[in-house]
Amino acid sequence: MYPGLTFLPAEETGTNKNIALNKTNGLSESHYSASTFYPGYTPASAFDGYDSATKINVDSLGKVSNGAWLGYQKNTPQWLCNSTQFSTALL
């Protein structure tokens, strides 16, 4: 399906079987990046298993930061990437 790429099994977490949850599958805060984000927020907060103050992934190992990480930039495509699992969301 993807020549030259090898996919390894990953631990699935929560009811939605998330494989990109922070602090699972060898992931840490440094594995996440975003095209932009608000001061005081971090891209890893999008993968911490929380929606604001509400825990939404039962397997979450703790909240990283505030849940809103993305900034607005004059209709420019924004991205969030998990550099290990290649989970990318374009908004």
Coordinates of N, CA and C in Angstrom, one line a residue:
M1 N 0.8 -1.2 0.0 CA 0.0 0.0 0.0 C 0.9 1.3 0.0
Y2 N 1.9 1.3 0.8 CA 2.9 2.4 0.9 C 4.3 1.9 0.7
P3 N 4.8 1.8 -0.5 CA 6.1 1.3 -0.8 C 7.2 1.9 0.1
G4 N 8.0 1.1 0.7 CA 9.1 1.6 1.5 C 8.8 1.9 2.9
L5 N 7.5 1.9 3.3 CA 7.1 2.2 4.7 C 6.7 0.9 5.4
T6 N 7.1 0.8 6.6 CA 6.8 -0.3 7.5 C 5.9 0.2 8.6
F7 N 4.8 -0.4 8.9 CA 3.9 0.0 9.9 C 4.0 -1.0 11.1
L8 N 4.2 -0.6 12.3 CA 4.3 -1.4 13.4 C 3.0 -1.4 14.2
P9 N 2.7 -2.4 14.9 CA 1.5 -2.4 15.7 C 1.6 -1.4 16.8
A10 N 0.6 -0.7 17.2 CA 0.6 0.3 18.2 C -0.4 0.1 19.3
E11 N -0.1 0.5 20.5 CA -1.1 0.4 21.6 C -2.3 1.3 21.3
E12 N -3.5 0.8 21.3 CA -4.7 1.6 21.1 C -5.2 2.0 22.5
T13 N -5.7 3.3 22.6 CA -6.2 3.8 23.9 C -7.6 4.4 23.7
G14 N -8.3 4.3 24.8 CA -9.7 4.9 24.9 C -10.6 4.2 24.0
T15 N -11.9 4.7 24.0 CA -12.9 4.1 23.2 C -12.8 4.3 21.7
N16 N -12.0 5.3 21.3 CA -11.8 5.5 19.9 C -10.5 4.9 19.3
K17 N -9.9 4.1 20.2 CA -8.6 3.4 19.8 C -7.5 4.3 19.2
N18 N -7.3 5.4 20.0 CA -6.3 6.4 19.6 C -4.9 5.8 19.7
I19 N -4.1 6.0 18.7 CA -2.7 5.5 18.8 C -1.7 6.6 19.0
A20 N -2.2 7.9 19.1 CA -1.3 9.0 19.2 C -1.4 9.7 20.5
L21 N -2.0 9.1 21.5 CA -2.1 9.7 22.9 C -0.7 9.9 23.5
N22 N -0.5 11.1 24.0 CA 0.8 11.5 24.6 C 1.1 10.5 25.7
K23 N 2.4 10.1 25.8 CA 2.9 9.2 26.8 C 2.5 7.8 26.6
T24 N 2.1 7.4 25.3 CA 1.9 6.1 24.9 C 2.7 5.8 23.6
N25 N 3.0 4.6 23.3 CA 3.7 4.2 22.1 C 5.0 5.0 21.9
G26 N 5.7 5.3 23.0 CA 7.0 6.0 22.9 C 6.9 7.5 22.7
L27 N 5.7 8.0 22.8 CA 5.5 9.5 22.5 C 5.7 10.3 23.7
S28 N 6.2 11.5 23.5 CA 6.3 12.5 24.5 C 6.0 13.9 24.0
E29 N 5.9 14.9 24.8 CA 5.5 16.2 24.3 C 6.4 16.7 23.2
S30 N 7.6 16.3 23.1 CA 8.5 16.8 22.0 C 8.2 16.2 20.7
H31 N 7.4 15.2 20.6 CA 7.0 14.6 19.3 C 5.9 15.3 18.5
Y32 N 5.3 16.3 19.1 CA 4.2 17.0 18.5 C 4.6 18.4 18.1
S33 N 4.1 18.9 16.9 CA 4.4 20.2 16.5 C 3.2 20.8 15.8
A34 N 3.1 22.1 15.6 CA 2.0 22.7 14.9 C 2.5 23.9 14.1
S35 N 1.7 24.3 13.1 CA 2.2 25.4 12.3 C 2.1 26.7 13.1
T36 N 1.2 26.8 14.1 CA 1.2 27.9 15.0 C 0.3 27.5 16.2
F37 N 0.5 28.2 17.3 CA -0.4 28.0 18.4 C -0.3 29.2 19.4
Y38 N -1.3 29.3 20.2 CA -1.4 30.5 21.1 C -0.3 30.4 22.2
P39 N 0.2 31.6 22.6 CA 1.1 31.6 23.7 C 0.5 30.9 25.0
G40 N 1.3 30.1 25.7 CA 0.9 29.4 26.8 C 0.2 28.0 26.5
Y41 N 0.1 27.7 25.3 CA -0.5 26.4 24.8 C 0.6 25.6 24.1
T42 N 0.4 24.3 24.1 CA 1.4 23.5 23.4 C 0.7 22.5 22.4
P43 N 1.4 22.2 21.3 CA 0.7 21.3 20.4 C 0.4 19.9 21.0
A44 N 1.2 19.5 22.0 CA 1.0 18.2 22.6 C -0.3 18.1 23.3
S45 N -0.9 19.3 23.7 CA -2.2 19.3 24.4 C -3.3 18.7 23.6
A46 N -3.1 18.7 22.2 CA -4.1 18.2 21.4 C -4.2 16.6 21.4
F47 N -3.1 16.1 22.0 CA -3.0 14.6 22.1 C -2.9 14.1 23.6
D48 N -3.4 14.9 24.6 CA -3.3 14.5 26.0 C -4.5 13.8 26.5
G49 N -5.6 13.7 25.7 CA -6.8 13.0 26.1 C -7.8 13.8 26.9
Y50 N -7.6 15.1 26.8 CA -8.5 16.1 27.4 C -9.2 17.0 26.4
D51 N -10.4 17.4 26.7 CA -11.1 18.4 26.0 C -11.3 19.5 27.0
S52 N -10.5 20.5 27.0 CA -10.5 21.6 28.0 C -10.2 20.9 29.3
A53 N -11.1 21.0 30.3 CA -10.8 20.4 31.6 C -11.4 19.0 31.7
T54 N -12.1 18.5 30.7 CA -12.8 17.2 30.7 C -11.9 16.1 30.1
K55 N -11.7 15.0 30.9 CA -10.9 13.9 30.4 C -11.8 13.1 29.5
I56 N -11.4 13.0 28.2 CA -12.2 12.2 27.2 C -11.6 10.9 26.8
N57 N -10.4 10.7 27.2 CA -9.7 9.4 26.9 C -9.4 8.8 28.3
V58 N -10.1 7.7 28.6 CA -9.9 7.0 29.9 C -8.5 6.6 30.2
D59 N -7.7 6.4 29.1 CA -6.3 6.0 29.3 C -5.3 7.2 29.4
S60 N -5.8 8.4 29.4 CA -4.9 9.6 29.5 C -4.1 9.5 30.7
L61 N -2.8 9.9 30.6 CA -1.9 9.9 31.7 C -1.7 11.3 32.3
G62 N -2.5 12.2 31.9 CA -2.4 13.5 32.4 C -2.5 14.6 31.4
K63 N -3.1 15.7 31.8 CA -3.3 16.9 31.0 C -1.9 17.6 30.8
V64 N -1.7 18.0 29.6 CA -0.4 18.7 29.2 C -0.5 20.2 29.4
S65 N -1.6 20.8 28.8 CA -1.7 22.2 28.8 C -3.2 22.5 28.4
N66 N -3.5 23.7 28.1 CA -4.8 24.0 27.7 C -5.1 23.3 26.3
G67 N -6.4 23.0 26.1 CA -6.7 22.2 25.0 C -6.7 22.9 23.6
A68 N -6.8 24.2 23.6 CA -6.8 24.9 22.3 C -5.3 25.3 22.0
W69 N -4.8 24.8 20.9 CA -3.4 24.9 20.6 C -3.2 25.7 19.3
L70 N -4.2 25.8 18.5 CA -4.0 26.4 17.1 C -4.3 27.8 17.0
G71 N -3.6 28.6 16.3 CA -3.8 30.0 16.1 C -4.4 30.2 14.7
Y72 N -5.0 31.4 14.5 CA -5.6 31.7 13.2 C -4.6 32.6 12.4
Q73 N -4.4 32.2 11.2 CA -3.5 33.0 10.3 C -4.0 33.3 9.0
K74 N -4.9 34.2 8.9 CA -5.4 34.8 7.6 C -5.7 33.7 6.5
N75 N -6.5 32.8 6.8 CA -6.9 31.7 5.9 C -5.8 30.9 5.4
T76 N -4.7 30.9 6.1 CA -3.6 30.0 5.7 C -3.8 28.6 6.3
P77 N -3.6 27.5 5.5 CA -3.8 26.2 6.1 C -2.9 26.0 7.4
Q78 N -3.5 25.4 8.4 CA -2.9 25.1 9.6 C -2.7 23.6 9.8
W79 N -1.6 23.2 10.5 CA -1.4 21.8 10.6 C -1.0 21.5 12.0
L80 N -1.2 20.3 12.4 CA -0.8 19.7 13.7 C -0.2 18.3 13.4
C81 N 1.0 18.0 13.8 CA 1.6 16.8 13.5 C 2.2 16.1 14.6
N82 N 2.1 14.8 14.7 CA 2.7 13.9 15.6 C 3.9 13.3 14.8
S83 N 5.1 13.7 15.0 CA 6.2 13.3 14.2 C 6.6 11.8 14.2
T84 N 6.1 11.1 15.2 CA 6.4 9.6 15.3 C 5.4 8.8 14.6
Q85 N 4.1 9.1 14.8 CA 3.1 8.3 14.2 C 2.5 8.9 12.9
F86 N 3.0 10.0 12.5 CA 2.6 10.7 11.3 C 1.1 11.0 11.2
S87 N 0.5 11.3 12.4 CA -0.9 11.7 12.5 C -1.0 13.2 12.2
T88 N -1.5 13.6 11.2 CA -1.6 15.0 10.9 C -3.0 15.4 10.6
A89 N -3.4 16.6 11.2 CA -4.7 17.1 11.0 C -4.5 18.5 10.3
L90 N -5.2 18.6 9.1 CA -5.2 19.9 8.4 C -6.5 20.6 8.8
L91 N -6.5 21.8 9.2 CA -7.6 22.6 9.6 C -7.9 23.8 8.7

